[in-house]
JSON list of C-alpha atoms in Angstrom, two decimals:
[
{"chain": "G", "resi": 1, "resn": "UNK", "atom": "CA", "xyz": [-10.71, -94.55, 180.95]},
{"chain": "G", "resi": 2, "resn": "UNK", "atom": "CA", "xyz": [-12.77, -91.53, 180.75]},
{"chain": "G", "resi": 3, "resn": "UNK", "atom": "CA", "xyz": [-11.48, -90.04, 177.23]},
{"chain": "G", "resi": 4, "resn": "UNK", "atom": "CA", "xyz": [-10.59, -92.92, 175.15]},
{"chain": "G", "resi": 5, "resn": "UNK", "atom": "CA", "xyz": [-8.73, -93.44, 171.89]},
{"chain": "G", "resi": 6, "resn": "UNK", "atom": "CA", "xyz": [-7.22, -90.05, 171.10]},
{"chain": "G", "resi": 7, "resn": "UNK", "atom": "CA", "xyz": [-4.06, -90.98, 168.90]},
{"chain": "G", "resi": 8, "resn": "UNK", "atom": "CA", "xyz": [-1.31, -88.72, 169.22]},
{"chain": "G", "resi": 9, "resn": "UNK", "atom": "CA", "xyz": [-3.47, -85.64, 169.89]},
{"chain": "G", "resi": 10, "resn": "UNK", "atom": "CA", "xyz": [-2.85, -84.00, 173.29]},
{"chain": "G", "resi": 11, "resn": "UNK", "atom": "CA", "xyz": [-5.23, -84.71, 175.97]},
{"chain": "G", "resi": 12, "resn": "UNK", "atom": "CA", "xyz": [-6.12, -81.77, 178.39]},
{"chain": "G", "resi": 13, "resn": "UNK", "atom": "CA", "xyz": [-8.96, -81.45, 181.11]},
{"chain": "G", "resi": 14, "resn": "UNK", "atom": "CA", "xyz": [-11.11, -79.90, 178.51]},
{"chain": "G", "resi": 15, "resn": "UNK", "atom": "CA", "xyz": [-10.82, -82.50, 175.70]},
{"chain": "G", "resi": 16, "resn": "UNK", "atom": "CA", "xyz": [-13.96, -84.25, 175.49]},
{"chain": "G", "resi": 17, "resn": "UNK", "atom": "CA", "xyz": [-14.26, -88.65, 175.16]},
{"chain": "G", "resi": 18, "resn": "UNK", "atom": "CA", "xyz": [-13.70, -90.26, 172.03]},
{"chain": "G", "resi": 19, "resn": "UNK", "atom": "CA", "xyz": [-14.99, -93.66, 170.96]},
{"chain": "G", "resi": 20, "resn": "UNK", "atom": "CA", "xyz": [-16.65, -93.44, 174.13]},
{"chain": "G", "resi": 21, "resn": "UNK", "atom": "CA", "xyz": [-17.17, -97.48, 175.85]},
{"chain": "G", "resi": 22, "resn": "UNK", "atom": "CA", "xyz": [-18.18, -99.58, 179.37]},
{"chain": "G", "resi": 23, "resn": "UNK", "atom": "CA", "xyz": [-14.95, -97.50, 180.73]},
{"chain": "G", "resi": 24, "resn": "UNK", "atom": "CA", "xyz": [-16.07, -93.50, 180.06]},
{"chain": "G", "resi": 25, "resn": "UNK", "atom": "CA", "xyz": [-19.40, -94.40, 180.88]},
{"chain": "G", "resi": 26, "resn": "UNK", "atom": "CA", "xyz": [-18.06, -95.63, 184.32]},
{"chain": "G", "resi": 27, "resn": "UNK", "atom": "CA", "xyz": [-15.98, -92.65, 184.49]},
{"chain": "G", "resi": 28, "resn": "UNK", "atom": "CA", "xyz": [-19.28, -89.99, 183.49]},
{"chain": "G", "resi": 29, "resn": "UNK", "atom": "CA", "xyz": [-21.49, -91.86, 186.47]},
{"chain": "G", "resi": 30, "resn": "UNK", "atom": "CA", "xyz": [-18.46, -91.03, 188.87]},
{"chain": "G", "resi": 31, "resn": "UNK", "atom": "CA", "xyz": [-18.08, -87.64, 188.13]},
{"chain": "G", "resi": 32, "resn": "UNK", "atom": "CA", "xyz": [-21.85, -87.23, 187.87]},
{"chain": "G", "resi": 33, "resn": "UNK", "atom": "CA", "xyz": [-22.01, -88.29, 191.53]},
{"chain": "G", "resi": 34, "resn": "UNK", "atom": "CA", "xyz": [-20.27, -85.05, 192.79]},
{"chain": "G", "resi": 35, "resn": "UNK", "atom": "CA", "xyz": [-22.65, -82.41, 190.76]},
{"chain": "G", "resi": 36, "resn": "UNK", "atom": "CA", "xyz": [-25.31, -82.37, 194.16]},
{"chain": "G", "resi": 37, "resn": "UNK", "atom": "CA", "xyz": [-22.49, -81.31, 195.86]},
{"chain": "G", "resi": 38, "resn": "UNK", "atom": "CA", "xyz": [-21.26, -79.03, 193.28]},
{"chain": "G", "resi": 39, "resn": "UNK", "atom": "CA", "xyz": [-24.47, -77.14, 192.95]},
{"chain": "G", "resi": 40, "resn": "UNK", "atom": "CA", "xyz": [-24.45, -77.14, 196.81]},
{"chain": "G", "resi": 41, "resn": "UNK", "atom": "CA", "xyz": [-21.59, -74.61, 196.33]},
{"chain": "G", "resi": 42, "resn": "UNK", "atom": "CA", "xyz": [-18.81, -77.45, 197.63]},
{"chain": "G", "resi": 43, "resn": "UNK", "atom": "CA", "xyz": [-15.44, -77.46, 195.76]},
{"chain": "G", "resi": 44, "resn": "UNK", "atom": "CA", "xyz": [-15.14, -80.87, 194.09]},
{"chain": "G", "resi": 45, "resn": "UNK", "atom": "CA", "xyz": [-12.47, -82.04, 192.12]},
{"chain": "G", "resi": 46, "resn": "UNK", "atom": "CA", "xyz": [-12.44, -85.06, 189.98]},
{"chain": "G", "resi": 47, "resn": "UNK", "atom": "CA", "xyz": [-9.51, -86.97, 189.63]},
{"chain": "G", "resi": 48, "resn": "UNK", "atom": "CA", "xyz": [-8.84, -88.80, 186.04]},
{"chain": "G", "resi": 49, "resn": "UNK", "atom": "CA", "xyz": [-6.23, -90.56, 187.16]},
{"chain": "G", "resi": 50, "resn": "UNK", "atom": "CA", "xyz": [-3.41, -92.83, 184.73]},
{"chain": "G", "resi": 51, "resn": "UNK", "atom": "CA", "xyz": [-2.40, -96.11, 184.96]},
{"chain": "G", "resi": 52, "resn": "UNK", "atom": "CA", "xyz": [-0.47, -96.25, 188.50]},
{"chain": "G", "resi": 53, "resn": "UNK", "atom": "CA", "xyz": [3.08, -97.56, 188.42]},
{"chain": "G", "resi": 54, "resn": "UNK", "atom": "CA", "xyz": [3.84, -100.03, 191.35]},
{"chain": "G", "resi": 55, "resn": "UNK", "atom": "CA", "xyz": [5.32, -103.88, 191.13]},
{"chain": "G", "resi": 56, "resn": "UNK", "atom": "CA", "xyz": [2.31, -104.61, 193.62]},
{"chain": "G", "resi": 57, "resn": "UNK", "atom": "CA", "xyz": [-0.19, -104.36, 191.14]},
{"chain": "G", "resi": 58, "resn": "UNK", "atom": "CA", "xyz": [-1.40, -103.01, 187.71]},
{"chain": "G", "resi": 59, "resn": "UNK", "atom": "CA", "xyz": [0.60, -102.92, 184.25]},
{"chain": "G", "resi": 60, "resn": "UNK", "atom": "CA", "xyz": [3.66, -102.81, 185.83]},
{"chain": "G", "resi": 61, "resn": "UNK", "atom": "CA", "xyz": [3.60, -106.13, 188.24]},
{"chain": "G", "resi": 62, "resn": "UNK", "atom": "CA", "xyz": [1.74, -107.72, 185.24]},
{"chain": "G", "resi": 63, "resn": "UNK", "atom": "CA", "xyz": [4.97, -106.79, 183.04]},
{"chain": "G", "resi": 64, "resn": "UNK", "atom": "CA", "xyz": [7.68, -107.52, 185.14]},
{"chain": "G", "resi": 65, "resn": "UNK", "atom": "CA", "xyz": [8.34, -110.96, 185.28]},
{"chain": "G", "resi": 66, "resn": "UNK", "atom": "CA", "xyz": [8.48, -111.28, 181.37]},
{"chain": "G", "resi": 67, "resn": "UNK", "atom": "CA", "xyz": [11.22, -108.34, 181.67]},
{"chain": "G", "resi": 68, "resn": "UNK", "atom": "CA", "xyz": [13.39, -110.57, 184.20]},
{"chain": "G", "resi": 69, "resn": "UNK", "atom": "CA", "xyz": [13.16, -113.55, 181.96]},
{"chain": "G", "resi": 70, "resn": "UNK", "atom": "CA", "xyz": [14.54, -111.48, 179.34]},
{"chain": "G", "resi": 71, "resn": "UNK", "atom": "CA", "xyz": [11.63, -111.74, 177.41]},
{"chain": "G", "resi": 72, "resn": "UNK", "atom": "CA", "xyz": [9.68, -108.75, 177.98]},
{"chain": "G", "resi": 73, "resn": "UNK", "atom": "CA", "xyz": [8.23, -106.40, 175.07]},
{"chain": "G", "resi": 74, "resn": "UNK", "atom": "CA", "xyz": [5.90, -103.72, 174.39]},
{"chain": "G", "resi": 75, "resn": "UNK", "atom": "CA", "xyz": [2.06, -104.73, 174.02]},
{"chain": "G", "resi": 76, "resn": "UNK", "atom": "CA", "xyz": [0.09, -103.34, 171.41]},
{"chain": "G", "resi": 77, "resn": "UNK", "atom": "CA", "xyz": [1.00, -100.82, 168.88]},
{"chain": "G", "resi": 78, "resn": "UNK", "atom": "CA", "xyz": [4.48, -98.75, 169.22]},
{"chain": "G", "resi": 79, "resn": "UNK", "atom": "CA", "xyz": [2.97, -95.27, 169.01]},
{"chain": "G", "resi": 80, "resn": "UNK", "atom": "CA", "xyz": [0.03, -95.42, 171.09]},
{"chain": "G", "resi": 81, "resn": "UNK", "atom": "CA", "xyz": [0.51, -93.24, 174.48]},
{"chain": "G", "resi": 82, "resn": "UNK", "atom": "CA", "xyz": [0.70, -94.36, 178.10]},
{"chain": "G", "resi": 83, "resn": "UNK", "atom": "CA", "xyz": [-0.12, -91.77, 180.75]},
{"chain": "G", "resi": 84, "resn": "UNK", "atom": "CA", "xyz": [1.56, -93.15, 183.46]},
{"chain": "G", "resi": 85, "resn": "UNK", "atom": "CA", "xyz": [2.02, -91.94, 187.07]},
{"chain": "G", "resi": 86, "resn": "UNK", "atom": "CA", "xyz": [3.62, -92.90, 190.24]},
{"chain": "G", "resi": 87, "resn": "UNK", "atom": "CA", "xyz": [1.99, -93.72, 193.23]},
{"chain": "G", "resi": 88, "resn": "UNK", "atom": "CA", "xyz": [3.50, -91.49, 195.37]},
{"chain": "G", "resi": 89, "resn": "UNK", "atom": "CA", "xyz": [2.59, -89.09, 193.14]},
{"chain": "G", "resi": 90, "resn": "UNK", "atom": "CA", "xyz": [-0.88, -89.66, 193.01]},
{"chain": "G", "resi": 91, "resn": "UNK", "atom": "CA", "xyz": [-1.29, -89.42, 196.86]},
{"chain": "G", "resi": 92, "resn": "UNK", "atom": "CA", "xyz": [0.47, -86.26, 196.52]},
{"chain": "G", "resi": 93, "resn": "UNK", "atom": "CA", "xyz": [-2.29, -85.09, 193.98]},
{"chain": "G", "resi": 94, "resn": "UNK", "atom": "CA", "xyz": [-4.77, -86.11, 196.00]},
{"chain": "G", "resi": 95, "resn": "UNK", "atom": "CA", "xyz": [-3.06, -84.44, 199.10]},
{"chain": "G", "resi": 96, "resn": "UNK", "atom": "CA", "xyz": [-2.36, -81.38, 196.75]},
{"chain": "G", "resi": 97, "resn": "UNK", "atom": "CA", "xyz": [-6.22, -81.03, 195.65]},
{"chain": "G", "resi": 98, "resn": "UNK", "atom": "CA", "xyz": [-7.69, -81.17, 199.40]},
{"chain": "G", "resi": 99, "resn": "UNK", "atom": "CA", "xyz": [-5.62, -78.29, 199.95]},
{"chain": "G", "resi": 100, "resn": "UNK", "atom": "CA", "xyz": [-5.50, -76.32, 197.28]},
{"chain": "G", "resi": 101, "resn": "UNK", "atom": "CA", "xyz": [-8.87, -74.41, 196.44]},
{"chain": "G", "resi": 102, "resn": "UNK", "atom": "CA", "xyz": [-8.22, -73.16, 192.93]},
{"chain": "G", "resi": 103, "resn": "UNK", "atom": "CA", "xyz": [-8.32, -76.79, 191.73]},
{"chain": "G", "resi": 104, "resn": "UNK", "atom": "CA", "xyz": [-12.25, -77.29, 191.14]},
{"chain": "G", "resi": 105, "resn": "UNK", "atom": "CA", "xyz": [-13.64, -79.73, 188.91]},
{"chain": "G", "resi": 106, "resn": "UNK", "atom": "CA", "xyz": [-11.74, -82.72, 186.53]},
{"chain": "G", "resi": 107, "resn": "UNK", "atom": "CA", "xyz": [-8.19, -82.87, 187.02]},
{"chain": "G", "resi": 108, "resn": "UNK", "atom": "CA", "xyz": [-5.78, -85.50, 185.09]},
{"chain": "G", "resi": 109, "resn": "UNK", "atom": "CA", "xyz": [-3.48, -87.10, 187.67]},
{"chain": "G", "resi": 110, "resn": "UNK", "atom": "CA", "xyz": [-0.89, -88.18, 185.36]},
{"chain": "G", "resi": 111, "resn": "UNK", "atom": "CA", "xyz": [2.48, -87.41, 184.60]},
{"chain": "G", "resi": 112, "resn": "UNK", "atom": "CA", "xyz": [3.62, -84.39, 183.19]},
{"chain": "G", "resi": 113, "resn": "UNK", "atom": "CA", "xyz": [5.55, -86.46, 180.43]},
{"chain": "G", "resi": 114, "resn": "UNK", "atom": "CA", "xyz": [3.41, -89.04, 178.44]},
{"chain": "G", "resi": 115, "resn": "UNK", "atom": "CA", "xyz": [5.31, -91.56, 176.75]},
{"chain": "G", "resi": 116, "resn": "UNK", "atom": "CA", "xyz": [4.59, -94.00, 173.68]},
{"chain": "G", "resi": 117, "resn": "UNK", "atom": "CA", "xyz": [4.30, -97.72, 174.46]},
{"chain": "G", "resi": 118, "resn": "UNK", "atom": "CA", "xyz": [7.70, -98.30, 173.06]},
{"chain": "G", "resi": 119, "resn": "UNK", "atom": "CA", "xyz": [9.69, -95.88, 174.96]},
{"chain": "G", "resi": 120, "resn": "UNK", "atom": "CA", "xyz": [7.67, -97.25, 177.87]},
{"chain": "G", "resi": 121, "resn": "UNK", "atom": "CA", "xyz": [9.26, -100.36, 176.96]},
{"chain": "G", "resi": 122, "resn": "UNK", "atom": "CA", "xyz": [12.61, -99.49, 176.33]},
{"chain": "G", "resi": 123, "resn": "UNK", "atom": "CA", "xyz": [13.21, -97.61, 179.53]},
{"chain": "G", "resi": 124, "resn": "UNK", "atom": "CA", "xyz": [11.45, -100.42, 181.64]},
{"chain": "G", "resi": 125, "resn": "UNK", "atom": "CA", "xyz": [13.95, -102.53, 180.03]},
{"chain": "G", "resi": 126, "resn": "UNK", "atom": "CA", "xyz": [17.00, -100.18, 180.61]},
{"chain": "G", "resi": 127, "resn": "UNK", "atom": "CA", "xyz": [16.52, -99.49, 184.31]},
{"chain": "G", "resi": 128, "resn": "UNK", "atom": "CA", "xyz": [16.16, -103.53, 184.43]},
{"chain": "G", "resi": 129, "resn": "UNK", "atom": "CA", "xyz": [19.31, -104.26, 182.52]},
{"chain": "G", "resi": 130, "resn": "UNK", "atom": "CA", "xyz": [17.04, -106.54, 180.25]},
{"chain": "G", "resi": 131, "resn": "UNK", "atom": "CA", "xyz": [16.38, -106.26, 176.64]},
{"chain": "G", "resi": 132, "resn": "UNK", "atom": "CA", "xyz": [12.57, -105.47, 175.21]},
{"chain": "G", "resi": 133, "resn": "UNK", "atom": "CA", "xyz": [12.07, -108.03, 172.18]},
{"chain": "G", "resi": 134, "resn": "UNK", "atom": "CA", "xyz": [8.77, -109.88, 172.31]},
{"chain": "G", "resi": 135, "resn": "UNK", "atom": "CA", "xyz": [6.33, -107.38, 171.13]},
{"chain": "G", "resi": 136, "resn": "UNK", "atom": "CA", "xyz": [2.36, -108.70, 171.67]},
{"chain": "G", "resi": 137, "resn": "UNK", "atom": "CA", "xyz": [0.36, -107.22, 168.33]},
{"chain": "G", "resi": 138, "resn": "UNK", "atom": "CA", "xyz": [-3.09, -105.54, 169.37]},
{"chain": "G", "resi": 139, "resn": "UNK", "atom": "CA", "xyz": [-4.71, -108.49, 167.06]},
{"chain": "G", "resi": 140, "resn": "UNK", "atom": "CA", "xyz": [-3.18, -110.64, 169.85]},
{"chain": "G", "resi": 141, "resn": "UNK", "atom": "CA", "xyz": [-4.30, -108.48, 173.07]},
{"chain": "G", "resi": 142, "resn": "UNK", "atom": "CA", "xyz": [-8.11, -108.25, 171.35]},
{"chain": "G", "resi": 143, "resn": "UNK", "atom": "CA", "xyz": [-7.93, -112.07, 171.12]},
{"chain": "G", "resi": 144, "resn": "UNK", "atom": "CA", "xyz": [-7.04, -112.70, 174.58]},
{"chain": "G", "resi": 145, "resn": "UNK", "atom": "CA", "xyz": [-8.60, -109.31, 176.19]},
{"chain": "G", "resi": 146, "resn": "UNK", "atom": "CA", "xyz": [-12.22, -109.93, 174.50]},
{"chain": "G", "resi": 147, "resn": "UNK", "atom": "CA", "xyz": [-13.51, -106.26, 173.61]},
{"chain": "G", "resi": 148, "resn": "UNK", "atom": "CA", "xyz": [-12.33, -104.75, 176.87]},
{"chain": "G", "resi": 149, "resn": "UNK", "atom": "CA", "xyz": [-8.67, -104.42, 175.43]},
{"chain": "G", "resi": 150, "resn": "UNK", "atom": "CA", "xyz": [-8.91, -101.47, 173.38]},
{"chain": "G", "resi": 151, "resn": "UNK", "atom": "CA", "xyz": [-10.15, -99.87, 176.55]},
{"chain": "G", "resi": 152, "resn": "UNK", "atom": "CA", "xyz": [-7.82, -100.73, 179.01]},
{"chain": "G", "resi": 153, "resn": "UNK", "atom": "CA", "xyz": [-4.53, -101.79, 177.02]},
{"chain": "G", "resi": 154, "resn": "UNK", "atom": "CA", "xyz": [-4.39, -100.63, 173.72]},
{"chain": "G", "resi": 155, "resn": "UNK", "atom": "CA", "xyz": [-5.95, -96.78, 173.86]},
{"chain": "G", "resi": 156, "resn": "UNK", "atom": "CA", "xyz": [-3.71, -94.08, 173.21]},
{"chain": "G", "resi": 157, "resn": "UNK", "atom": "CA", "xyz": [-3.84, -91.76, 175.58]},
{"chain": "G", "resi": 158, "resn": "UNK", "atom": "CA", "xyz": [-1.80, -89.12, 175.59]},
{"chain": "G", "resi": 159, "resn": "UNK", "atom": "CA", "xyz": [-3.06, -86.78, 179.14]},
{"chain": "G", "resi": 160, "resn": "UNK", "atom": "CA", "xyz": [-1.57, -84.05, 180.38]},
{"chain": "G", "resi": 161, "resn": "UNK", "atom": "CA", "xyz": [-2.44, -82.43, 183.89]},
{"chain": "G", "resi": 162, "resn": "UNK", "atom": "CA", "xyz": [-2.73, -79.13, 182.66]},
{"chain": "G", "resi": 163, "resn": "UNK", "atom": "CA", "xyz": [-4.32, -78.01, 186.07]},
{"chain": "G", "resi": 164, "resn": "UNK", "atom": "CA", "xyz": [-2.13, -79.37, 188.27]},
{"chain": "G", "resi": 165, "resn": "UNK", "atom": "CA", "xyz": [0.70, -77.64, 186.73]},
{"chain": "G", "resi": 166, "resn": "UNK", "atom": "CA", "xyz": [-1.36, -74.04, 186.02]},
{"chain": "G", "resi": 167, "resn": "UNK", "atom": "CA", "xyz": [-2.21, -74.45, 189.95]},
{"chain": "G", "resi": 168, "resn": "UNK", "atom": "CA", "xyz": [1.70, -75.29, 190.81]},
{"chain": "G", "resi": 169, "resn": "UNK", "atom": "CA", "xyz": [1.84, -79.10, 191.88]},
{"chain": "G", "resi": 170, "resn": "UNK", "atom": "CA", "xyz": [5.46, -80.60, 191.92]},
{"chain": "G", "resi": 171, "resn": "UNK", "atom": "CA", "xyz": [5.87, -83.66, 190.67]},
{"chain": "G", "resi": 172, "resn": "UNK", "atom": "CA", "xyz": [8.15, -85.75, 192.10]},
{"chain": "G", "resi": 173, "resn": "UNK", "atom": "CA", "xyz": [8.58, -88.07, 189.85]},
{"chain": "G", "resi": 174, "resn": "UNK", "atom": "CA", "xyz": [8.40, -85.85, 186.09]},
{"chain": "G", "resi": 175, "resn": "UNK", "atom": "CA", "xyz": [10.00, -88.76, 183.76]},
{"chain": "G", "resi": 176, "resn": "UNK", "atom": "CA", "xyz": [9.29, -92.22, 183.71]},
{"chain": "G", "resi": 177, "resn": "UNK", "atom": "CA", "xyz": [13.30, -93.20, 184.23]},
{"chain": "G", "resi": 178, "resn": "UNK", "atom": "CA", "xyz": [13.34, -91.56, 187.45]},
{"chain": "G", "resi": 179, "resn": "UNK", "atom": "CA", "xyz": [9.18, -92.87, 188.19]},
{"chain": "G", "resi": 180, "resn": "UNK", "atom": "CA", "xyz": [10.48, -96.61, 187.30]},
{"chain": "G", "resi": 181, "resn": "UNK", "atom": "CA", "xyz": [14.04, -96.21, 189.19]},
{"chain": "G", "resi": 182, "resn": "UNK", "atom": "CA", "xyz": [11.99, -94.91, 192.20]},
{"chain": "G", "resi": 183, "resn": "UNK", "atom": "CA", "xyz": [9.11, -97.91, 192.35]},
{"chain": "G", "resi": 184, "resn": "UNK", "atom": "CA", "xyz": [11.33, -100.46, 191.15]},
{"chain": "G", "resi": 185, "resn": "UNK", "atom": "CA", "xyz": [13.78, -99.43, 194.33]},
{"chain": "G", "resi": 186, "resn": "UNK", "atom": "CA", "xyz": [17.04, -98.24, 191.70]},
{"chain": "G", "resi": 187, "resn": "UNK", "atom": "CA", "xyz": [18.94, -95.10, 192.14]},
{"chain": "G", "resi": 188, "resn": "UNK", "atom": "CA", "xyz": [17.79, -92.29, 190.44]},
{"chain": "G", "resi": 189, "resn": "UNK", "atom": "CA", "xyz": [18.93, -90.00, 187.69]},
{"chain": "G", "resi": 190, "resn": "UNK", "atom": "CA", "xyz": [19.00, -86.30, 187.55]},
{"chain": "G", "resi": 191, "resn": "UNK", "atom": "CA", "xyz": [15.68, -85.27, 186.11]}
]
């Protein structure tokens, strides 16, 4: 996406792109196509949105059916950061930021709670009832994924929407047990 590798370090609206690829520069055109209205005194907000959890598409429905086999595991290296989201609240972000006129300019639509790759994997795994033991090693994603995998699977990102929490959005869905539980149709625990 638009900031890149990043580690463990905390990822705000202001942090600028790292190892920069195919993916930021994608992410620079889009956001460069809203400055005419910008400078045209229109509020415009850019949304830098994280990877989307629904079993219809994505990570997740790419996941799941090694997790019901019993086979699942986390891909790529255990610390790196996922900044997940759920759908629902990604149209509410979107909702949020057509109404809401302090919001102006990027904006991370993510989850207020990053997690690692491995406790991504070991709550995916708990709300199935399945265990998480076949890891895939990054030397294994890079041979199958070609050069595009450290950009889309095996960047640590860990984003924060700083915005949408100064400006007062309400997640509904603030840790990934209750984000999975909810898109995976399981009941929910008290957040």
């Amino acid at each position: 996406g638009y900031y890149g590798d990043h580690g463990t370090d905390r990822i705000t609206e202001e942090s600028e792109p790292r190892n920069a690829g195919f993916l930021n520069e994608v992410c620079e055109a889009w956001e460069a196509a809203a400055e005419p209205a910008a400078r045209a005194g229109i509020r415009t907000v850019q949304m830098r949105t994280g990877i989307i959890l629904t079993p219809a598409g994505g990570a997740l429905r790419l996941m799941l059916p090694a997790f019901w086999l019993g086979l699942g595991g986390r891909v790529g290296e255990r610390n790196q950061y996922f900044p997940w989201i759920t759908l629902d609240d990604v149209v509410g972000g979107f909702y949020y930021a057509l109404w809401t006129d302090d919001l102006e300019g990027p904006v991370n639509l993510t989850a207020p709670t990053p997690v690692t790759m491995e406790a991504y994997t070991q709550t995916l795994a708990d709300v199935l009832h399945r265990p998480a033991v076949l890891n895939v090693p990054s030397s294994l994603v890079r041979t199958v994924g070609g050069e595009m995998a450290d950009e889309m699977i095996l960047a640590s990102v860990r984003a924060v929407p700083e915005r949408l929490q100064e400006t007062g959005y309400d997640f509904g869905y603030g840790t990934l047990e209750n984000g999975l539980r909810h898109v995976l149709g399981r009941t929910a625990v008290e957040d």
